[in-house]
Short mmCIF file of N, CA and C in Angstrom, two decimals:
data_model
loop_
_atom_site.label_atom_id
_atom_site.label_comp_id
_atom_site.label_asym_id
_atom_site.label_seq_id
_atom_site.Cartn_x
_atom_site.Cartn_y
_atom_site.Cartn_z
N MET A 5 32.37 -24.19 44.68
CA MET A 5 31.88 -24.41 43.34
C MET A 5 32.97 -25.12 42.54
N PRO A 6 32.57 -26.20 41.88
CA PRO A 6 33.58 -26.94 41.13
C PRO A 6 33.97 -26.19 39.86
N THR A 7 35.18 -26.30 39.47
CA THR A 7 35.66 -25.67 38.24
C THR A 7 35.25 -26.53 37.04
N PRO A 8 34.78 -25.87 35.98
CA PRO A 8 34.36 -26.65 34.83
C PRO A 8 35.55 -27.29 34.12
N THR A 9 35.30 -28.46 33.64
CA THR A 9 36.34 -29.15 32.88
C THR A 9 36.28 -28.65 31.43
N PRO A 10 37.36 -28.80 30.70
CA PRO A 10 37.37 -28.31 29.31
C PRO A 10 36.28 -28.96 28.45
N SER A 11 35.97 -30.21 28.65
CA SER A 11 34.96 -30.87 27.83
C SER A 11 33.56 -30.34 28.16
N SER A 12 33.27 -30.03 29.42
CA SER A 12 31.96 -29.49 29.77
C SER A 12 31.82 -28.06 29.28
N ALA A 13 32.90 -27.29 29.28
CA ALA A 13 32.86 -25.92 28.75
C ALA A 13 32.63 -25.94 27.24
N THR A 14 33.24 -26.88 26.56
CA THR A 14 33.05 -27.00 25.12
C THR A 14 31.62 -27.42 24.79
N SER A 15 31.09 -28.35 25.55
CA SER A 15 29.72 -28.79 25.30
C SER A 15 28.73 -27.66 25.62
N GLN A 16 29.03 -26.86 26.64
CA GLN A 16 28.17 -25.72 26.97
C GLN A 16 28.19 -24.69 25.84
N LEU A 17 29.34 -24.43 25.25
CA LEU A 17 29.45 -23.51 24.12
C LEU A 17 28.70 -24.07 22.90
N SER A 18 28.78 -25.35 22.67
CA SER A 18 28.07 -25.99 21.56
C SER A 18 26.57 -25.86 21.73
N ILE A 19 26.09 -26.08 22.94
CA ILE A 19 24.65 -25.95 23.22
C ILE A 19 24.20 -24.51 23.02
N ASN A 20 24.98 -23.55 23.52
CA ASN A 20 24.65 -22.13 23.34
C ASN A 20 24.63 -21.74 21.86
N PHE A 21 25.58 -22.27 21.09
CA PHE A 21 25.63 -21.98 19.67
C PHE A 21 24.40 -22.54 18.95
N ILE A 22 24.04 -23.77 19.28
CA ILE A 22 22.87 -24.40 18.65
C ILE A 22 21.60 -23.64 19.00
N VAL A 23 21.45 -23.23 20.24
CA VAL A 23 20.27 -22.45 20.66
C VAL A 23 20.24 -21.11 19.93
N SER A 24 21.38 -20.48 19.76
CA SER A 24 21.44 -19.20 19.05
C SER A 24 21.06 -19.36 17.58
N VAL A 25 21.53 -20.41 16.93
CA VAL A 25 21.21 -20.66 15.53
C VAL A 25 19.72 -20.94 15.38
N ILE A 26 19.15 -21.75 16.26
CA ILE A 26 17.71 -22.05 16.20
C ILE A 26 16.90 -20.77 16.42
N SER A 27 17.32 -19.94 17.37
CA SER A 27 16.63 -18.67 17.60
C SER A 27 16.69 -17.76 16.38
N LEU A 28 17.83 -17.72 15.73
CA LEU A 28 17.98 -16.91 14.52
C LEU A 28 17.08 -17.42 13.40
N ILE A 29 17.03 -18.73 13.21
CA ILE A 29 16.17 -19.31 12.18
C ILE A 29 14.70 -19.00 12.47
N LEU A 30 14.29 -19.13 13.71
CA LEU A 30 12.91 -18.82 14.09
C LEU A 30 12.59 -17.33 13.90
N LEU A 31 13.55 -16.47 14.18
CA LEU A 31 13.36 -15.03 13.98
C LEU A 31 13.19 -14.71 12.50
N ILE A 32 13.99 -15.31 11.64
CA ILE A 32 13.88 -15.09 10.19
C ILE A 32 12.54 -15.62 9.70
N PHE A 33 12.14 -16.81 10.13
CA PHE A 33 10.86 -17.38 9.74
C PHE A 33 9.71 -16.48 10.16
N THR A 34 9.76 -15.95 11.37
CA THR A 34 8.71 -15.05 11.87
C THR A 34 8.65 -13.76 11.05
N SER A 35 9.81 -13.25 10.68
CA SER A 35 9.85 -12.02 9.88
C SER A 35 9.25 -12.24 8.50
N VAL A 36 9.59 -13.33 7.86
CA VAL A 36 9.05 -13.65 6.53
C VAL A 36 7.55 -13.87 6.62
N LEU A 37 7.11 -14.60 7.61
CA LEU A 37 5.68 -14.84 7.79
C LEU A 37 4.92 -13.53 8.04
N SER A 38 5.50 -12.64 8.81
CA SER A 38 4.87 -11.34 9.06
C SER A 38 4.77 -10.51 7.79
N TYR A 39 5.81 -10.53 6.97
CA TYR A 39 5.80 -9.80 5.70
C TYR A 39 4.68 -10.30 4.80
N TYR A 40 4.56 -11.62 4.65
CA TYR A 40 3.51 -12.18 3.79
C TYR A 40 2.12 -11.93 4.37
N SER A 41 2.01 -11.95 5.66
CA SER A 41 0.72 -11.67 6.30
C SER A 41 0.31 -10.22 6.06
N TYR A 42 1.25 -9.30 6.23
CA TYR A 42 0.96 -7.88 6.01
C TYR A 42 0.63 -7.62 4.54
N SER A 43 1.34 -8.29 3.64
CA SER A 43 1.07 -8.16 2.22
C SER A 43 -0.34 -8.64 1.88
N ALA A 44 -0.74 -9.77 2.44
CA ALA A 44 -2.08 -10.30 2.18
C ALA A 44 -3.15 -9.37 2.74
N GLN A 45 -2.91 -8.78 3.90
CA GLN A 45 -3.87 -7.85 4.48
C GLN A 45 -4.00 -6.60 3.62
N ALA A 46 -2.89 -6.10 3.10
CA ALA A 46 -2.94 -4.91 2.24
C ALA A 46 -3.69 -5.21 0.95
N ARG A 47 -3.43 -6.37 0.33
CA ARG A 47 -4.12 -6.76 -0.90
C ARG A 47 -5.62 -6.92 -0.65
N THR A 48 -5.98 -7.55 0.47
CA THR A 48 -7.39 -7.72 0.81
C THR A 48 -8.06 -6.37 1.04
N GLY A 49 -7.36 -5.44 1.67
CA GLY A 49 -7.91 -4.10 1.90
C GLY A 49 -8.21 -3.38 0.60
N VAL A 50 -7.30 -3.47 -0.37
CA VAL A 50 -7.51 -2.82 -1.67
C VAL A 50 -8.68 -3.48 -2.40
N ARG A 51 -8.69 -4.82 -2.39
CA ARG A 51 -9.77 -5.55 -3.09
C ARG A 51 -11.14 -5.21 -2.48
N GLU A 52 -11.22 -5.18 -1.15
CA GLU A 52 -12.50 -4.87 -0.51
C GLU A 52 -12.91 -3.42 -0.75
N ALA A 53 -11.94 -2.52 -0.80
CA ALA A 53 -12.27 -1.11 -1.08
C ALA A 53 -12.87 -0.98 -2.48
N LEU A 54 -12.36 -1.73 -3.44
CA LEU A 54 -12.91 -1.69 -4.80
C LEU A 54 -14.27 -2.37 -4.87
N GLU A 55 -14.46 -3.43 -4.10
CA GLU A 55 -15.74 -4.13 -4.11
C GLU A 55 -16.86 -3.26 -3.54
N GLN A 56 -16.52 -2.31 -2.68
CA GLN A 56 -17.53 -1.43 -2.09
C GLN A 56 -18.04 -0.39 -3.09
N LEU A 57 -17.30 -0.16 -4.15
CA LEU A 57 -17.74 0.79 -5.17
C LEU A 57 -18.87 0.18 -5.99
N ASP A 58 -19.86 0.98 -6.28
CA ASP A 58 -20.94 0.52 -7.16
C ASP A 58 -20.48 0.58 -8.60
N ASP A 59 -21.00 -0.33 -9.41
CA ASP A 59 -20.74 -0.27 -10.84
C ASP A 59 -21.34 1.02 -11.39
N VAL A 60 -20.67 1.61 -12.37
CA VAL A 60 -21.16 2.83 -12.99
C VAL A 60 -21.93 2.44 -14.25
N GLU A 61 -23.18 2.90 -14.36
CA GLU A 61 -24.00 2.60 -15.52
C GLU A 61 -23.93 3.75 -16.53
N ILE A 62 -23.99 3.37 -17.80
CA ILE A 62 -23.98 4.35 -18.88
C ILE A 62 -25.19 4.09 -19.76
N ASN A 63 -26.14 5.01 -19.76
CA ASN A 63 -27.34 4.94 -20.61
C ASN A 63 -28.11 3.62 -20.47
N ASN A 64 -28.05 2.98 -19.35
CA ASN A 64 -28.70 1.69 -19.13
C ASN A 64 -28.29 0.64 -20.15
N LYS A 65 -27.15 0.84 -20.81
CA LYS A 65 -26.67 -0.11 -21.80
C LYS A 65 -25.36 -0.76 -21.38
N TYR A 66 -24.55 -0.04 -20.62
CA TYR A 66 -23.22 -0.52 -20.26
C TYR A 66 -22.99 -0.31 -18.76
N LYS A 67 -22.08 -1.12 -18.22
CA LYS A 67 -21.64 -0.97 -16.83
C LYS A 67 -20.12 -1.01 -16.80
N ILE A 68 -19.55 -0.23 -15.88
CA ILE A 68 -18.11 -0.25 -15.65
C ILE A 68 -17.89 -0.80 -14.24
N LYS A 69 -17.08 -1.84 -14.14
CA LYS A 69 -16.82 -2.49 -12.86
C LYS A 69 -15.33 -2.47 -12.57
N PRO A 70 -14.91 -1.98 -11.38
CA PRO A 70 -13.49 -1.98 -11.02
C PRO A 70 -13.08 -3.31 -10.40
N ILE A 71 -11.91 -3.79 -10.79
CA ILE A 71 -11.37 -5.04 -10.28
C ILE A 71 -9.88 -4.86 -10.00
N LEU A 72 -9.42 -5.41 -8.88
CA LEU A 72 -7.99 -5.41 -8.61
C LEU A 72 -7.36 -6.51 -9.47
N HIS A 73 -6.59 -6.10 -10.45
CA HIS A 73 -6.02 -7.05 -11.41
C HIS A 73 -4.74 -7.68 -10.88
N ARG A 74 -3.86 -6.85 -10.31
CA ARG A 74 -2.59 -7.34 -9.80
C ARG A 74 -2.17 -6.46 -8.64
N PHE A 75 -1.47 -7.04 -7.69
CA PHE A 75 -1.02 -6.29 -6.52
C PHE A 75 0.40 -6.72 -6.21
N ARG A 76 1.30 -5.77 -6.20
CA ARG A 76 2.70 -6.05 -5.86
C ARG A 76 3.05 -5.29 -4.60
N PHE A 77 3.30 -6.03 -3.57
CA PHE A 77 3.63 -5.43 -2.27
C PHE A 77 5.15 -5.37 -2.15
N ARG A 78 5.70 -4.26 -2.58
CA ARG A 78 7.14 -4.06 -2.47
C ARG A 78 7.37 -2.93 -1.48
N PRO A 79 8.37 -3.05 -0.64
CA PRO A 79 8.61 -1.98 0.35
C PRO A 79 8.90 -0.61 -0.28
N LEU A 80 9.68 -0.57 -1.36
CA LEU A 80 10.07 0.72 -1.93
C LEU A 80 9.26 1.15 -3.15
N SER A 81 8.70 0.20 -3.88
CA SER A 81 7.93 0.57 -5.07
C SER A 81 6.67 -0.29 -5.18
N PRO A 82 5.67 0.00 -4.35
CA PRO A 82 4.43 -0.80 -4.41
C PRO A 82 3.65 -0.49 -5.68
N GLU A 83 2.89 -1.47 -6.15
CA GLU A 83 2.07 -1.28 -7.34
C GLU A 83 0.73 -1.96 -7.18
N SER A 84 -0.29 -1.31 -7.67
CA SER A 84 -1.61 -1.90 -7.76
C SER A 84 -2.06 -1.73 -9.20
N SER A 85 -2.57 -2.80 -9.77
CA SER A 85 -3.07 -2.75 -11.14
C SER A 85 -4.58 -2.83 -11.10
N LEU A 86 -5.22 -1.79 -11.59
CA LEU A 86 -6.67 -1.68 -11.59
C LEU A 86 -7.19 -2.02 -12.98
N LEU A 87 -8.19 -2.89 -13.05
CA LEU A 87 -8.82 -3.25 -14.31
C LEU A 87 -10.26 -2.76 -14.26
N LEU A 88 -10.63 -1.95 -15.24
CA LEU A 88 -12.02 -1.50 -15.35
C LEU A 88 -12.66 -2.29 -16.48
N LYS A 89 -13.53 -3.20 -16.10
CA LYS A 89 -14.24 -4.02 -17.08
C LYS A 89 -15.48 -3.29 -17.54
N ILE A 90 -15.75 -3.34 -18.83
CA ILE A 90 -16.93 -2.69 -19.40
C ILE A 90 -17.84 -3.79 -19.93
N TYR A 91 -19.05 -3.84 -19.40
CA TYR A 91 -20.01 -4.86 -19.78
C TYR A 91 -21.22 -4.24 -20.45
N LYS A 92 -21.81 -4.99 -21.36
CA LYS A 92 -23.12 -4.62 -21.88
C LYS A 92 -24.15 -5.08 -20.87
N THR A 93 -25.11 -4.23 -20.58
CA THR A 93 -26.16 -4.57 -19.64
C THR A 93 -27.14 -5.51 -20.31
N GLN A 94 -27.47 -6.59 -19.62
CA GLN A 94 -28.40 -7.59 -20.16
C GLN A 94 -29.78 -7.38 -19.53
N HIS A 95 -30.80 -7.26 -20.35
CA HIS A 95 -32.16 -7.14 -19.82
C HIS A 95 -32.91 -8.46 -19.92
N ASN A 96 -32.33 -9.42 -20.59
CA ASN A 96 -32.91 -10.74 -20.71
C ASN A 96 -32.39 -11.59 -19.56
N GLU A 97 -33.27 -12.12 -18.70
CA GLU A 97 -32.82 -12.86 -17.53
C GLU A 97 -32.03 -14.10 -17.89
N ALA A 98 -32.36 -14.75 -18.99
CA ALA A 98 -31.63 -15.95 -19.40
C ALA A 98 -30.19 -15.62 -19.76
N ALA A 99 -29.97 -14.47 -20.34
CA ALA A 99 -28.63 -14.08 -20.77
C ALA A 99 -27.91 -13.25 -19.71
N ALA A 100 -28.60 -12.88 -18.65
CA ALA A 100 -28.01 -11.99 -17.65
C ALA A 100 -26.87 -12.63 -16.88
N SER A 101 -26.83 -13.94 -16.83
CA SER A 101 -25.78 -14.60 -16.07
C SER A 101 -24.43 -14.58 -16.80
N VAL A 102 -24.44 -14.28 -18.08
CA VAL A 102 -23.21 -14.24 -18.86
C VAL A 102 -22.93 -12.81 -19.28
N PRO A 103 -21.99 -12.12 -18.58
CA PRO A 103 -21.69 -10.75 -18.99
C PRO A 103 -20.99 -10.71 -20.34
N VAL A 104 -21.36 -9.74 -21.14
CA VAL A 104 -20.77 -9.58 -22.47
C VAL A 104 -19.85 -8.37 -22.42
N SER A 105 -18.61 -8.57 -22.78
CA SER A 105 -17.63 -7.50 -22.75
C SER A 105 -17.95 -6.46 -23.81
N ALA A 106 -17.75 -5.21 -23.46
CA ALA A 106 -17.99 -4.12 -24.40
C ALA A 106 -16.72 -3.28 -24.57
N THR A 107 -15.58 -3.91 -24.36
CA THR A 107 -14.31 -3.18 -24.46
C THR A 107 -14.06 -2.66 -25.86
N GLU A 108 -14.67 -3.27 -26.86
CA GLU A 108 -14.46 -2.80 -28.24
C GLU A 108 -15.00 -1.38 -28.43
N GLN A 109 -15.80 -0.90 -27.49
CA GLN A 109 -16.34 0.46 -27.57
C GLN A 109 -15.30 1.51 -27.18
N VAL A 110 -14.17 1.05 -26.62
CA VAL A 110 -13.14 1.96 -26.12
C VAL A 110 -11.94 1.92 -27.06
N ASP A 111 -11.46 3.10 -27.45
CA ASP A 111 -10.28 3.16 -28.32
C ASP A 111 -9.21 4.03 -27.67
N ASN A 112 -8.09 4.21 -28.35
CA ASN A 112 -6.98 4.98 -27.79
C ASN A 112 -7.32 6.45 -27.60
N ASP A 113 -8.15 7.01 -28.48
CA ASP A 113 -8.56 8.41 -28.32
C ASP A 113 -9.36 8.59 -27.03
N PHE A 114 -10.23 7.62 -26.76
CA PHE A 114 -11.03 7.63 -25.53
C PHE A 114 -10.10 7.56 -24.31
N LEU A 115 -9.13 6.65 -24.36
CA LEU A 115 -8.17 6.51 -23.26
C LEU A 115 -7.34 7.77 -23.08
N ASN A 116 -6.90 8.37 -24.17
CA ASN A 116 -6.11 9.61 -24.07
C ASN A 116 -6.92 10.74 -23.45
N ALA A 117 -8.21 10.82 -23.76
CA ALA A 117 -9.06 11.84 -23.16
C ALA A 117 -9.18 11.61 -21.65
N ILE A 118 -9.26 10.37 -21.24
CA ILE A 118 -9.34 10.05 -19.80
C ILE A 118 -8.03 10.43 -19.12
N ILE A 119 -6.92 10.06 -19.72
CA ILE A 119 -5.61 10.36 -19.14
C ILE A 119 -5.40 11.87 -19.04
N THR A 120 -5.83 12.61 -20.04
CA THR A 120 -5.71 14.07 -20.01
C THR A 120 -6.44 14.64 -18.80
N GLN A 121 -7.64 14.16 -18.55
CA GLN A 121 -8.40 14.65 -17.40
C GLN A 121 -7.76 14.21 -16.08
N LEU A 122 -7.18 13.02 -16.05
CA LEU A 122 -6.54 12.55 -14.83
C LEU A 122 -5.28 13.36 -14.51
N THR A 123 -4.57 13.78 -15.53
CA THR A 123 -3.33 14.54 -15.29
C THR A 123 -3.62 15.94 -14.76
N GLU A 124 -4.85 16.41 -14.93
CA GLU A 124 -5.21 17.72 -14.38
C GLU A 124 -5.32 17.68 -12.86
N ASP A 125 -5.58 16.51 -12.29
CA ASP A 125 -5.66 16.34 -10.85
C ASP A 125 -4.30 15.83 -10.36
N GLU A 126 -3.56 16.65 -9.60
CA GLU A 126 -2.20 16.30 -9.20
C GLU A 126 -2.13 15.02 -8.39
N ASP A 127 -3.10 14.81 -7.49
CA ASP A 127 -3.08 13.60 -6.66
C ASP A 127 -3.21 12.34 -7.50
N LEU A 128 -4.11 12.37 -8.48
CA LEU A 128 -4.31 11.21 -9.32
C LEU A 128 -3.17 11.03 -10.30
N ASP A 129 -2.62 12.13 -10.79
CA ASP A 129 -1.52 12.07 -11.74
C ASP A 129 -0.28 11.43 -11.12
N GLU A 130 -0.05 11.69 -9.82
CA GLU A 130 1.09 11.09 -9.13
C GLU A 130 0.95 9.57 -9.02
N LEU A 131 -0.29 9.09 -8.89
CA LEU A 131 -0.52 7.65 -8.73
C LEU A 131 -0.38 6.89 -10.05
N LEU A 132 -0.82 7.50 -11.14
CA LEU A 132 -0.88 6.81 -12.42
C LEU A 132 0.50 6.60 -13.03
N GLN A 133 0.82 5.33 -13.31
CA GLN A 133 2.08 5.02 -13.99
C GLN A 133 1.83 4.77 -15.47
N THR A 134 0.94 3.83 -15.77
CA THR A 134 0.61 3.54 -17.16
C THR A 134 -0.88 3.23 -17.29
N ALA A 135 -1.36 3.32 -18.51
CA ALA A 135 -2.75 2.96 -18.82
C ALA A 135 -2.75 2.27 -20.17
N SER A 136 -3.60 1.26 -20.30
CA SER A 136 -3.67 0.53 -21.57
C SER A 136 -5.05 -0.10 -21.73
N ILE A 137 -5.33 -0.49 -22.96
CA ILE A 137 -6.60 -1.14 -23.29
C ILE A 137 -6.27 -2.51 -23.86
N ASP A 138 -7.00 -3.52 -23.43
CA ASP A 138 -6.94 -4.82 -24.08
C ASP A 138 -8.34 -5.42 -24.09
N ARG A 139 -8.44 -6.67 -24.48
CA ARG A 139 -9.77 -7.28 -24.61
C ARG A 139 -10.49 -7.43 -23.28
N ASP A 140 -9.74 -7.42 -22.16
CA ASP A 140 -10.35 -7.56 -20.84
C ASP A 140 -10.95 -6.25 -20.33
N GLY A 141 -10.39 -5.14 -20.74
CA GLY A 141 -10.87 -3.84 -20.27
C GLY A 141 -9.77 -2.80 -20.31
N VAL A 142 -9.89 -1.81 -19.45
CA VAL A 142 -8.92 -0.72 -19.38
C VAL A 142 -8.08 -0.94 -18.12
N HIS A 143 -6.76 -1.01 -18.30
CA HIS A 143 -5.83 -1.26 -17.19
C HIS A 143 -5.17 0.05 -16.77
N PHE A 144 -5.06 0.23 -15.46
CA PHE A 144 -4.33 1.37 -14.91
C PHE A 144 -3.34 0.83 -13.89
N GLU A 145 -2.06 1.12 -14.09
CA GLU A 145 -1.01 0.74 -13.14
C GLU A 145 -0.81 1.92 -12.20
N LEU A 146 -0.96 1.68 -10.90
CA LEU A 146 -0.85 2.74 -9.90
C LEU A 146 0.35 2.48 -9.01
N SER A 147 0.96 3.55 -8.55
CA SER A 147 2.16 3.43 -7.71
C SER A 147 1.80 3.53 -6.23
N THR A 148 0.86 2.71 -5.79
CA THR A 148 0.47 2.71 -4.39
C THR A 148 -0.13 1.37 -4.00
N ARG A 149 -0.13 1.11 -2.70
CA ARG A 149 -0.84 -0.04 -2.16
C ARG A 149 -1.88 0.43 -1.15
N ASN A 150 -2.10 1.72 -1.09
CA ASN A 150 -3.05 2.32 -0.17
C ASN A 150 -4.47 2.12 -0.70
N ALA A 151 -5.31 1.46 0.09
CA ALA A 151 -6.67 1.11 -0.34
C ALA A 151 -7.51 2.36 -0.61
N VAL A 152 -7.36 3.38 0.21
CA VAL A 152 -8.14 4.60 0.03
C VAL A 152 -7.75 5.31 -1.26
N SER A 153 -6.47 5.38 -1.55
CA SER A 153 -6.01 6.03 -2.78
C SER A 153 -6.48 5.28 -4.02
N VAL A 154 -6.41 3.96 -3.98
CA VAL A 154 -6.85 3.16 -5.13
C VAL A 154 -8.36 3.32 -5.33
N ARG A 155 -9.11 3.33 -4.24
CA ARG A 155 -10.56 3.49 -4.35
C ARG A 155 -10.92 4.87 -4.92
N ARG A 156 -10.27 5.92 -4.42
CA ARG A 156 -10.54 7.27 -4.95
C ARG A 156 -10.20 7.36 -6.43
N PHE A 157 -9.07 6.76 -6.80
CA PHE A 157 -8.68 6.77 -8.21
C PHE A 157 -9.73 6.05 -9.05
N ALA A 158 -10.13 4.86 -8.62
CA ALA A 158 -11.12 4.08 -9.37
C ALA A 158 -12.44 4.83 -9.49
N ASN A 159 -12.89 5.43 -8.41
CA ASN A 159 -14.15 6.17 -8.43
C ASN A 159 -14.07 7.34 -9.41
N ARG A 160 -12.97 8.05 -9.36
CA ARG A 160 -12.80 9.22 -10.23
C ARG A 160 -12.68 8.81 -11.70
N VAL A 161 -11.90 7.78 -11.98
CA VAL A 161 -11.71 7.39 -13.37
C VAL A 161 -12.99 6.79 -13.96
N MET A 162 -13.78 6.09 -13.15
CA MET A 162 -15.06 5.57 -13.67
C MET A 162 -16.02 6.72 -13.98
N THR A 163 -16.01 7.75 -13.16
CA THR A 163 -16.84 8.93 -13.41
C THR A 163 -16.39 9.64 -14.69
N ILE A 164 -15.08 9.78 -14.85
CA ILE A 164 -14.54 10.41 -16.07
C ILE A 164 -14.91 9.59 -17.30
N MET A 165 -14.80 8.25 -17.19
CA MET A 165 -15.14 7.39 -18.33
C MET A 165 -16.60 7.54 -18.71
N ARG A 166 -17.48 7.56 -17.70
CA ARG A 166 -18.92 7.72 -17.98
C ARG A 166 -19.19 9.05 -18.65
N ASP A 167 -18.62 10.13 -18.09
CA ASP A 167 -18.84 11.46 -18.66
C ASP A 167 -18.30 11.57 -20.08
N GLU A 168 -17.11 11.00 -20.29
CA GLU A 168 -16.51 11.04 -21.63
C GLU A 168 -17.35 10.23 -22.61
N TRP A 169 -17.85 9.10 -22.17
CA TRP A 169 -18.70 8.24 -23.02
C TRP A 169 -19.99 8.98 -23.41
N LEU A 170 -20.60 9.65 -22.42
CA LEU A 170 -21.84 10.36 -22.68
C LEU A 170 -21.61 11.58 -23.59
N ASP A 171 -20.47 12.26 -23.41
CA ASP A 171 -20.16 13.43 -24.23
C ASP A 171 -19.89 13.06 -25.68
N ASN A 172 -19.25 11.89 -25.88
CA ASN A 172 -18.83 11.51 -27.24
C ASN A 172 -19.73 10.48 -27.89
N GLY A 173 -20.74 10.11 -27.19
CA GLY A 173 -21.49 9.24 -27.88
C GLY A 173 -22.38 8.23 -27.77
#
């Protein structure tokens, strides 16, 4: 077996180094791509879980619809933002294609009553970070990316909202 010359040994080390760098770059690219793919799958799972919920009707005048408003896929502190839109029910077919927001029917006292009932349930209380009202609807920030937990929370809070609405008015 011939002994390698110093120039061939150097070129062999250079080739090995280049192959190692390319492998490292491909490994990092694959890891980033996997992270974004998993994040998209988790967001789609939460959105589909909410879409499976039926809208909650109140006195045949209003509907509450859950929507995934924002989704943050963080390894240590995941967040899902749930938006509950409140619509006036349209019985006129011409106007039925344009939903009319009924968020003005909700005030801070109504929201506080909902939050009070949510805090009585330990599982739901752990998920809830913040709640607020704006012109779009009622927002709930949750500390999870789990589709089942978000769906259970949405189902429960819509039921509480309907019951509170019927009790007060």
